Amino acid sequence: MEISALQMEQVNDRIRALEKSGSFYGKKLEEAGIHEVHSPEEFKKLPFSEKKDLRDAYPLGLMTAPEEKIVRIHSSSGTTGKPVIIPYTQKDVDDWAIQFARCYAMAGVTDTDRVQITPGYGLWTAGIGFQAGCERLGAMAIPMGPGNTDKQLEMMQSLHSTVICATSSYALLLAEEIAKRGIRDKISLKKGIIGSERWSAKMRDKIATSLGIELYDIYGLTEIYGPGIGISCQYNAGMHYWDDYIYLEIIDPKTGKNVPDGEFGEIVITTLVKEGAPLIRYRTHDISRIIPGTCKCGSRYPRLDTIQGRTDDMMKIKGVNVFPAQIEEIIGGFAEVSSEYQIRISHLDGRDTMRIYVEALSGHSDFADLAEHIAATVKSRIGFTPIVKVVEEGVLPRSTKKTARVIDERFD
Ligand code: ZN
């Protein structure tokens, strides 16, 4: 998707604001002697913004609007080093709610729906984004926040919640709990809006069938508003994103060069109208691609494919580059196992080894044969032989937040 003249005008307006505020990006441009872009080629030469730049700006170095205009901050979790703080103006907060309401509408949610929100509230952008969009649409928000499954199921039954917003791991946990308690006929859910982590087609099918609901993938990140900058439609053929608020590029993560539409690479996002903390060419480290052509739903908004993983998820085992998504796809091809798995990378006897744990569904007892079959499939499709361990269903950890499926034990 080439940048349009209007989008370029918006970028130039943001460049002026960044230079005026003296933020890191403004300084980068001053140094490069760039004050405007006039063509898609010039745009592609603009320097990238990196997570490190955002961390270095801690606490409020990203603030691009005058302090009296800032009404809120959000922060991304700082698992490594300092957190990132993103200031929002009232317009930013409103724009985010507009985009989020658009997501709900794309999923067919209306003002008569009751929306149970299980993502967390607080410094991060999850819960409050789901809530603001819901209120803007006119639906009833049920702001539960995460955890406390008993209470979640009680409210779901009493209030007849029709929409559930959750991470895929928590949606799966709720689906399993509803089945276990035999309360499916007391649940009124019709749709699930699922965000914030990569999930397999198998897990998706399991949640959708066991709850009997339609599922929608929502996309977003704290640095760029939060969740709600894109969502899948009823055709489940990628996520439509709002190109009147963001400009999205896909680059080769190694060379930094743009790749053609349809090819996978790293998602790079430019905010077009953000005031509090505009970002130009921000490297998300998420891997996906732009899906060419128009969607069956007829929406004019372009589409981003399902997130395939992170550029830093890439593992090198015995000299072969491996993505968790590849392992997941192979596991998904086996009808005998559940959607849950765990990958452990360790350093044994002087070399890197991958162990894959999968759960056999009940009725399958020949674990050794199944393990051998999965290992052989990985060898033939990816090129190395992992150690596969088959365990009983329900043994692998489920969580209320994000489930860690890849554990690197090499540096413990
Ligand atoms: Zn569509």
mmCIF file with all atom_site columns, N, CA and C and ligand atoms in Angstrom, residues 106 231-238 240 294-299 301 303, ligand 1:
data_model
loop_
_atom_site.group_PDB
_atom_site.id
_atom_site.type_symbol
_atom_site.label_atom_id
_atom_site.label_alt_id
_atom_site.label_comp_id
_atom_site.label_asym_id
_atom_site.label_entity_id
_atom_site.label_seq_id
_atom_site.pdbx_PDB_ins_code
_atom_site.Cartn_x
_atom_site.Cartn_y
_atom_site.Cartn_z
_atom_site.occupancy
_atom_site.B_iso_or_equiv
_atom_site.pdbx_formal_charge
_atom_site.auth_seq_id
_atom_site.auth_comp_id
_atom_site.auth_asym_id
_atom_site.auth_atom_id
_atom_site.pdbx_PDB_model_num
ATOM   1  N  N  . MET A 1 106 ? -17.683 -3.582  13.226 1.00 0.00 ? 106 MET A N  1
ATOM   2  C  CA . MET A 1 106 ? -17.214 -4.538  12.208 1.00 0.00 ? 106 MET A CA 1
ATOM   3  C  C  . MET A 1 106 ? -17.549 -5.968  12.636 1.00 0.00 ? 106 MET A C  1
ATOM   4  N  N  . ILE A 1 231 ? -9.389  -5.063  13.204 1.00 0.00 ? 231 ILE A N  1
ATOM   5  C  CA . ILE A 1 231 ? -10.134 -6.247  13.650 1.00 0.00 ? 231 ILE A CA 1
ATOM   6  C  C  . ILE A 1 231 ? -10.539 -7.083  12.436 1.00 0.00 ? 231 ILE A C  1
ATOM   7  N  N  . SER A 1 232 ? -10.699 -8.385  12.646 1.00 0.00 ? 232 SER A N  1
ATOM   8  C  CA . SER A 1 232 ? -11.149 -9.238  11.545 1.00 0.00 ? 232 SER A CA 1
ATOM   9  C  C  . SER A 1 232 ? -12.655 -9.038  11.346 1.00 0.00 ? 232 SER A C  1
ATOM   10 N  N  . CYS A 1 233 ? -13.161 -9.401  10.159 1.00 0.00 ? 233 CYS A N  1
ATOM   11 C  CA . CYS A 1 233 ? -14.586 -9.251  9.888  1.00 0.00 ? 233 CYS A CA 1
ATOM   12 C  C  . CYS A 1 233 ? -15.236 -10.626 9.885  1.00 0.00 ? 233 CYS A C  1
ATOM   13 N  N  . GLN A 1 234 ? -16.501 -10.696 9.515  1.00 0.00 ? 234 GLN A N  1
ATOM   14 C  CA . GLN A 1 234 ? -17.231 -11.972 9.524  1.00 0.00 ? 234 GLN A CA 1
ATOM   15 C  C  . GLN A 1 234 ? -16.609 -13.028 8.618  1.00 0.00 ? 234 GLN A C  1
ATOM   16 N  N  . TYR A 1 235 ? -15.816 -12.612 7.622  1.00 0.00 ? 235 TYR A N  1
ATOM   17 C  CA . TYR A 1 235 ? -15.207 -13.584 6.704  1.00 0.00 ? 235 TYR A CA 1
ATOM   18 C  C  . TYR A 1 235 ? -13.893 -14.150 7.227  1.00 0.00 ? 235 TYR A C  1
ATOM   19 N  N  . ASN A 1 236 ? -13.443 -13.633 8.361  1.00 0.00 ? 236 ASN A N  1
ATOM   20 C  CA . ASN A 1 236 ? -12.224 -14.140 8.990  1.00 0.00 ? 236 ASN A CA 1
ATOM   21 C  C  . ASN A 1 236 ? -11.084 -14.270 7.981  1.00 0.00 ? 236 ASN A C  1
ATOM   22 N  N  . ALA A 1 237 ? -10.866 -13.206 7.229  1.00 0.00 ? 237 ALA A N  1
ATOM   23 C  CA . ALA A 1 237 ? -9.852  -13.230 6.180  1.00 0.00 ? 237 ALA A CA 1
ATOM   24 C  C  . ALA A 1 237 ? -8.874  -12.076 6.406  1.00 0.00 ? 237 ALA A C  1
ATOM   25 N  N  . GLY A 1 238 ? -8.265  -12.047 7.583  1.00 0.00 ? 238 GLY A N  1
ATOM   26 C  CA . GLY A 1 238 ? -7.354  -10.956 7.932  1.00 0.00 ? 238 GLY A CA 1
ATOM   27 C  C  . GLY A 1 238 ? -8.065  -9.881  8.732  1.00 0.00 ? 238 GLY A C  1
ATOM   28 N  N  . HIS A 1 240 ? -9.043  -5.934  9.205  1.00 0.00 ? 240 HIS A N  1
ATOM   29 C  CA . HIS A 1 240 ? -9.127  -4.617  8.570  1.00 0.00 ? 240 HIS A CA 1
ATOM   30 C  C  . HIS A 1 240 ? -8.510  -3.614  9.532  1.00 0.00 ? 240 HIS A C  1
ATOM   31 N  N  . THR A 1 294 ? -9.561  -6.830  -2.396 1.00 0.00 ? 294 THR A N  1
ATOM   32 C  CA . THR A 1 294 ? -10.642 -6.413  -1.510 1.00 0.00 ? 294 THR A CA 1
ATOM   33 C  C  . THR A 1 294 ? -11.285 -7.613  -0.832 1.00 0.00 ? 294 THR A C  1
ATOM   34 N  N  . CYS A 1 295 ? -11.820 -7.362  0.354  1.00 0.00 ? 295 CYS A N  1
ATOM   35 C  CA . CYS A 1 295 ? -12.428 -8.415  1.163  1.00 0.00 ? 295 CYS A CA 1
ATOM   36 C  C  . CYS A 1 295 ? -13.863 -8.655  0.694  1.00 0.00 ? 295 CYS A C  1
ATOM   37 N  N  . LYS A 1 296 ? -14.333 -9.884  0.918  1.00 0.00 ? 296 LYS A N  1
ATOM   38 C  CA . LYS A 1 296 ? -15.708 -10.239 0.551  1.00 0.00 ? 296 LYS A CA 1
ATOM   39 C  C  . LYS A 1 296 ? -16.740 -9.373  1.255  1.00 0.00 ? 296 LYS A C  1
ATOM   40 N  N  . CYS A 1 297 ? -16.363 -8.812  2.429  1.00 0.00 ? 297 CYS A N  1
ATOM   41 C  CA . CYS A 1 297 ? -17.325 -8.010  3.196  1.00 0.00 ? 297 CYS A CA 1
ATOM   42 C  C  . CYS A 1 297 ? -17.555 -6.648  2.536  1.00 0.00 ? 297 CYS A C  1
ATOM   43 N  N  . GLY A 1 298 ? -16.675 -6.274  1.585  1.00 0.00 ? 298 GLY A N  1
ATOM   44 C  CA . GLY A 1 298 ? -16.848 -5.021  0.862  1.00 0.00 ? 298 GLY A CA 1
ATOM   45 C  C  . GLY A 1 298 ? -16.252 -3.806  1.558  1.00 0.00 ? 298 GLY A C  1
ATOM   46 N  N  . SER A 1 299 ? -15.649 -4.012  2.746  1.00 0.00 ? 299 SER A N  1
ATOM   47 C  CA . SER A 1 299 ? -15.071 -2.871  3.465  1.00 0.00 ? 299 SER A CA 1
ATOM   48 C  C  . SER A 1 299 ? -13.939 -2.263  2.654  1.00 0.00 ? 299 SER A C  1
ATOM   49 N  N  . TYR A 1 301 ? -11.481 -0.719  3.984  1.00 0.00 ? 301 TYR A N  1
ATOM   50 C  CA . TYR A 1 301 ? -10.261 -0.690  4.789  1.00 0.00 ? 301 TYR A CA 1
ATOM   51 C  C  . TYR A 1 301 ? -9.341  -1.857  4.434  1.00 0.00 ? 301 TYR A C  1
ATOM   52 N  N  . ARG A 1 303 ? -6.328  -4.811  4.662  1.00 0.00 ? 303 ARG A N  1
ATOM   53 C  CA . ARG A 1 303 ? -6.251  -5.928  5.610  1.00 0.00 ? 303 ARG A CA 1
ATOM   54 C  C  . ARG A 1 303 ? -4.828  -6.362  5.930  1.00 0.00 ? 303 ARG A C  1
HETATM 55 ZN ZN . ZN  B 2 .   ? -13.762 -8.028  5.517  1.00 0.00 ? 1   ZN  B ZN 1
#
